[in-house]
Every structure is written in C-alpha cells, then in structure tokens.
Amino acid sequence: RGCERYLQPPGEWVQCALESRELLSLCLKKLKGLNRVKLVDASFVWTEPHSKRIKVKLTVHGEVVGGAVLQQVFVVEYTVAHHMCDECHRSEAKKLLESIC
C-alpha cells in the first residue's frame, strides 16, 4: 500500500525504495544459479512505476570448456505481488473498525 516494503522470505519485511541498493540486493538473492557465474554488473532498467514490474540488467561471465570466458548481458523481469505487510494490515484493520463505529 505504498509503504515500500518487500517480503524477504521466510517472513521478514524489508523497507526498500525503488531502484535502491537494498532492492537490487533483494532481487539478486531471488535468482537461482547466480552462484555458478561471476556477476560483473547489475543495474535497474526503467519501467513505469504503476506497472508493478521491476527489471534488472545483469552482466555475468563464466568459464566454459577449454578455458574460454563467456560474458553475457540479460534482463530479468520481476513482478511485484500486491501483499500487505503486517504493519499496513493492522493500520487498515484499525481504519475499518473506526469507520464502523
């Protein structure tokens, strides 16, 4: 609900601004297989704020057969799921109770 908190499994909510280092770190932790290659660069790709999408451009390189080094750039797209953190949930419940009374 605009509190800029993201769920870091198993149940911790982390406050991160859009395009911040903290959010980039959270996105990179969700990628599987990143430990098999060396991460050279990671940056955000601009998207509309209301699109509920976060795009991260990654540059990785790894060694292939024969000692050759392969470098690749690709974009990973994340979809922001709409969930309420515990604090926002309590706040909404309180507002609902106040409106009923």
mmCIF file of C-alpha atoms in Angstrom:
data_model
loop_
_atom_site.group_PDB
_atom_site.id
_atom_site.type_symbol
_atom_site.label_atom_id
_atom_site.label_comp_id
_atom_site.label_asym_id
_atom_site.label_seq_id
_atom_site.Cartn_x
_atom_site.Cartn_y
_atom_site.Cartn_z
ATOM 1 C CA ARG A 1 0.000 0.000 0.000
ATOM 2 C CA GLY A 2 2.818 2.390 -0.742
ATOM 3 C CA CYS A 3 4.971 1.662 2.304
ATOM 4 C CA GLU A 4 7.760 0.393 0.009
ATOM 5 C CA ARG A 5 8.251 -2.831 1.956
ATOM 6 C CA TYR A 6 9.126 -6.086 0.244
ATOM 7 C CA LEU A 7 8.868 -9.603 1.631
ATOM 8 C CA GLN A 8 12.192 -11.288 2.217
ATOM 9 C CA PRO A 9 11.393 -14.953 2.840
ATOM 10 C CA PRO A 10 10.553 -16.599 5.146
ATOM 11 C CA GLY A 11 8.630 -13.756 6.787
ATOM 12 C CA GLU A 12 10.671 -10.583 7.129
ATOM 13 C CA TRP A 13 9.516 -7.326 5.532
ATOM 14 C CA VAL A 14 12.354 -5.094 4.326
ATOM 15 C CA GLN A 15 11.862 -1.425 3.513
ATOM 16 C CA CYS A 16 13.481 -0.541 0.172
ATOM 17 C CA ALA A 17 12.988 2.449 -2.083
ATOM 18 C CA LEU A 18 12.556 1.808 -5.800
ATOM 19 C CA GLU A 19 15.902 1.416 -7.587
ATOM 20 C CA SER A 20 17.830 1.293 -4.297
ATOM 21 C CA ARG A 21 20.813 -0.894 -3.449
ATOM 22 C CA GLU A 22 18.698 -2.781 -0.923
ATOM 23 C CA LEU A 23 16.054 -3.651 -3.525
ATOM 24 C CA LEU A 24 18.744 -4.692 -6.020
ATOM 25 C CA SER A 25 20.268 -6.966 -3.385
ATOM 26 C CA LEU A 26 16.856 -8.479 -2.628
ATOM 27 C CA CYS A 27 16.230 -9.120 -6.348
ATOM 28 C CA LEU A 28 19.637 -10.752 -6.830
ATOM 29 C CA LYS A 29 19.049 -13.081 -3.869
ATOM 30 C CA LYS A 30 15.946 -14.420 -5.621
ATOM 31 C CA LEU A 31 17.928 -15.517 -8.710
ATOM 32 C CA LYS A 32 18.833 -19.178 -8.833
ATOM 33 C CA GLY A 33 22.153 -20.241 -10.339
ATOM 34 C CA LEU A 34 23.865 -16.904 -9.850
ATOM 35 C CA ASN A 35 26.479 -18.606 -7.676
ATOM 36 C CA ARG A 36 27.767 -20.587 -10.694
ATOM 37 C CA VAL A 37 28.865 -17.472 -12.607
ATOM 38 C CA LYS A 38 30.632 -14.241 -11.699
ATOM 39 C CA LEU A 39 28.386 -11.183 -11.521
ATOM 40 C CA VAL A 40 30.122 -8.292 -13.274
ATOM 41 C CA ASP A 41 27.392 -5.634 -13.219
ATOM 42 C CA ALA A 42 23.775 -5.227 -12.134
ATOM 43 C CA SER A 43 21.525 -2.228 -12.674
ATOM 44 C CA PHE A 44 17.851 -1.368 -12.887
ATOM 45 C CA VAL A 45 16.095 -0.815 -16.207
ATOM 46 C CA TRP A 46 13.475 1.921 -16.018
ATOM 47 C CA THR A 47 9.829 0.854 -16.010
ATOM 48 C CA GLU A 48 6.625 2.736 -15.318
ATOM 49 C CA PRO A 49 6.117 2.921 -11.531
ATOM 50 C CA HIS A 50 2.477 1.772 -11.812
ATOM 51 C CA SER A 51 3.384 -1.272 -13.962
ATOM 52 C CA LYS A 52 4.250 -3.443 -10.922
ATOM 53 C CA ARG A 53 7.351 -4.628 -12.804
ATOM 54 C CA ILE A 54 10.991 -4.385 -11.809
ATOM 55 C CA LYS A 55 13.623 -5.055 -14.468
ATOM 56 C CA VAL A 56 17.256 -5.736 -13.631
ATOM 57 C CA LYS A 57 20.006 -5.808 -16.263
ATOM 58 C CA LEU A 58 22.764 -8.272 -15.377
ATOM 59 C CA THR A 59 26.207 -8.785 -16.843
ATOM 60 C CA VAL A 60 27.755 -12.124 -15.922
ATOM 61 C CA HIS A 61 30.750 -14.065 -17.099
ATOM 62 C CA GLY A 62 31.861 -17.607 -16.596
ATOM 63 C CA GLU A 63 34.382 -20.062 -17.902
ATOM 64 C CA VAL A 64 33.309 -22.613 -20.471
ATOM 65 C CA VAL A 65 35.050 -25.740 -21.741
ATOM 66 C CA GLY A 66 38.580 -25.049 -22.931
ATOM 67 C CA GLY A 67 39.161 -22.096 -20.610
ATOM 68 C CA ALA A 68 37.287 -19.618 -22.793
ATOM 69 C CA VAL A 69 35.475 -16.860 -20.930
ATOM 70 C CA LEU A 70 31.888 -16.146 -21.927
ATOM 71 C CA GLN A 71 30.310 -12.817 -20.979
ATOM 72 C CA GLN A 72 26.581 -12.312 -21.308
ATOM 73 C CA VAL A 73 24.155 -9.461 -20.659
ATOM 74 C CA PHE A 74 20.495 -10.187 -19.983
ATOM 75 C CA VAL A 75 17.449 -8.598 -18.373
ATOM 76 C CA VAL A 76 15.461 -10.266 -15.607
ATOM 77 C CA GLU A 77 11.890 -9.100 -15.035
ATOM 78 C CA TYR A 78 10.214 -9.352 -11.636
ATOM 79 C CA THR A 79 6.512 -8.877 -10.974
ATOM 80 C CA VAL A 80 5.591 -7.116 -7.747
ATOM 81 C CA ALA A 81 2.825 -9.044 -5.994
ATOM 82 C CA HIS A 82 0.392 -6.912 -4.011
ATOM 83 C CA HIS A 83 0.576 -8.044 -0.390
ATOM 84 C CA MET A 84 0.261 -6.004 2.769
ATOM 85 C CA CYS A 85 2.960 -6.033 5.408
ATOM 86 C CA ASP A 86 1.887 -6.684 8.994
ATOM 87 C CA GLU A 87 2.030 -3.005 9.932
ATOM 88 C CA CYS A 88 -0.139 -1.910 6.977
ATOM 89 C CA HIS A 89 -2.557 -4.757 7.693
ATOM 90 C CA ARG A 90 -3.003 -3.533 11.289
ATOM 91 C CA SER A 91 -3.444 0.039 10.085
ATOM 92 C CA GLU A 92 -6.132 -0.972 7.571
ATOM 93 C CA ALA A 93 -7.961 -3.047 10.191
ATOM 94 C CA LYS A 94 -7.919 -0.100 12.588
ATOM 95 C CA LYS A 95 -9.339 2.222 9.907
ATOM 96 C CA LEU A 96 -12.083 -0.298 9.161
ATOM 97 C CA LEU A 97 -13.046 -0.589 12.819
ATOM 98 C CA GLU A 98 -13.097 3.207 13.194
ATOM 99 C CA SER A 99 -15.362 3.581 10.168
ATOM 100 C CA ILE A 100 -17.828 1.020 11.533
ATOM 101 C CA CYS A 101 -18.089 2.620 14.982
#
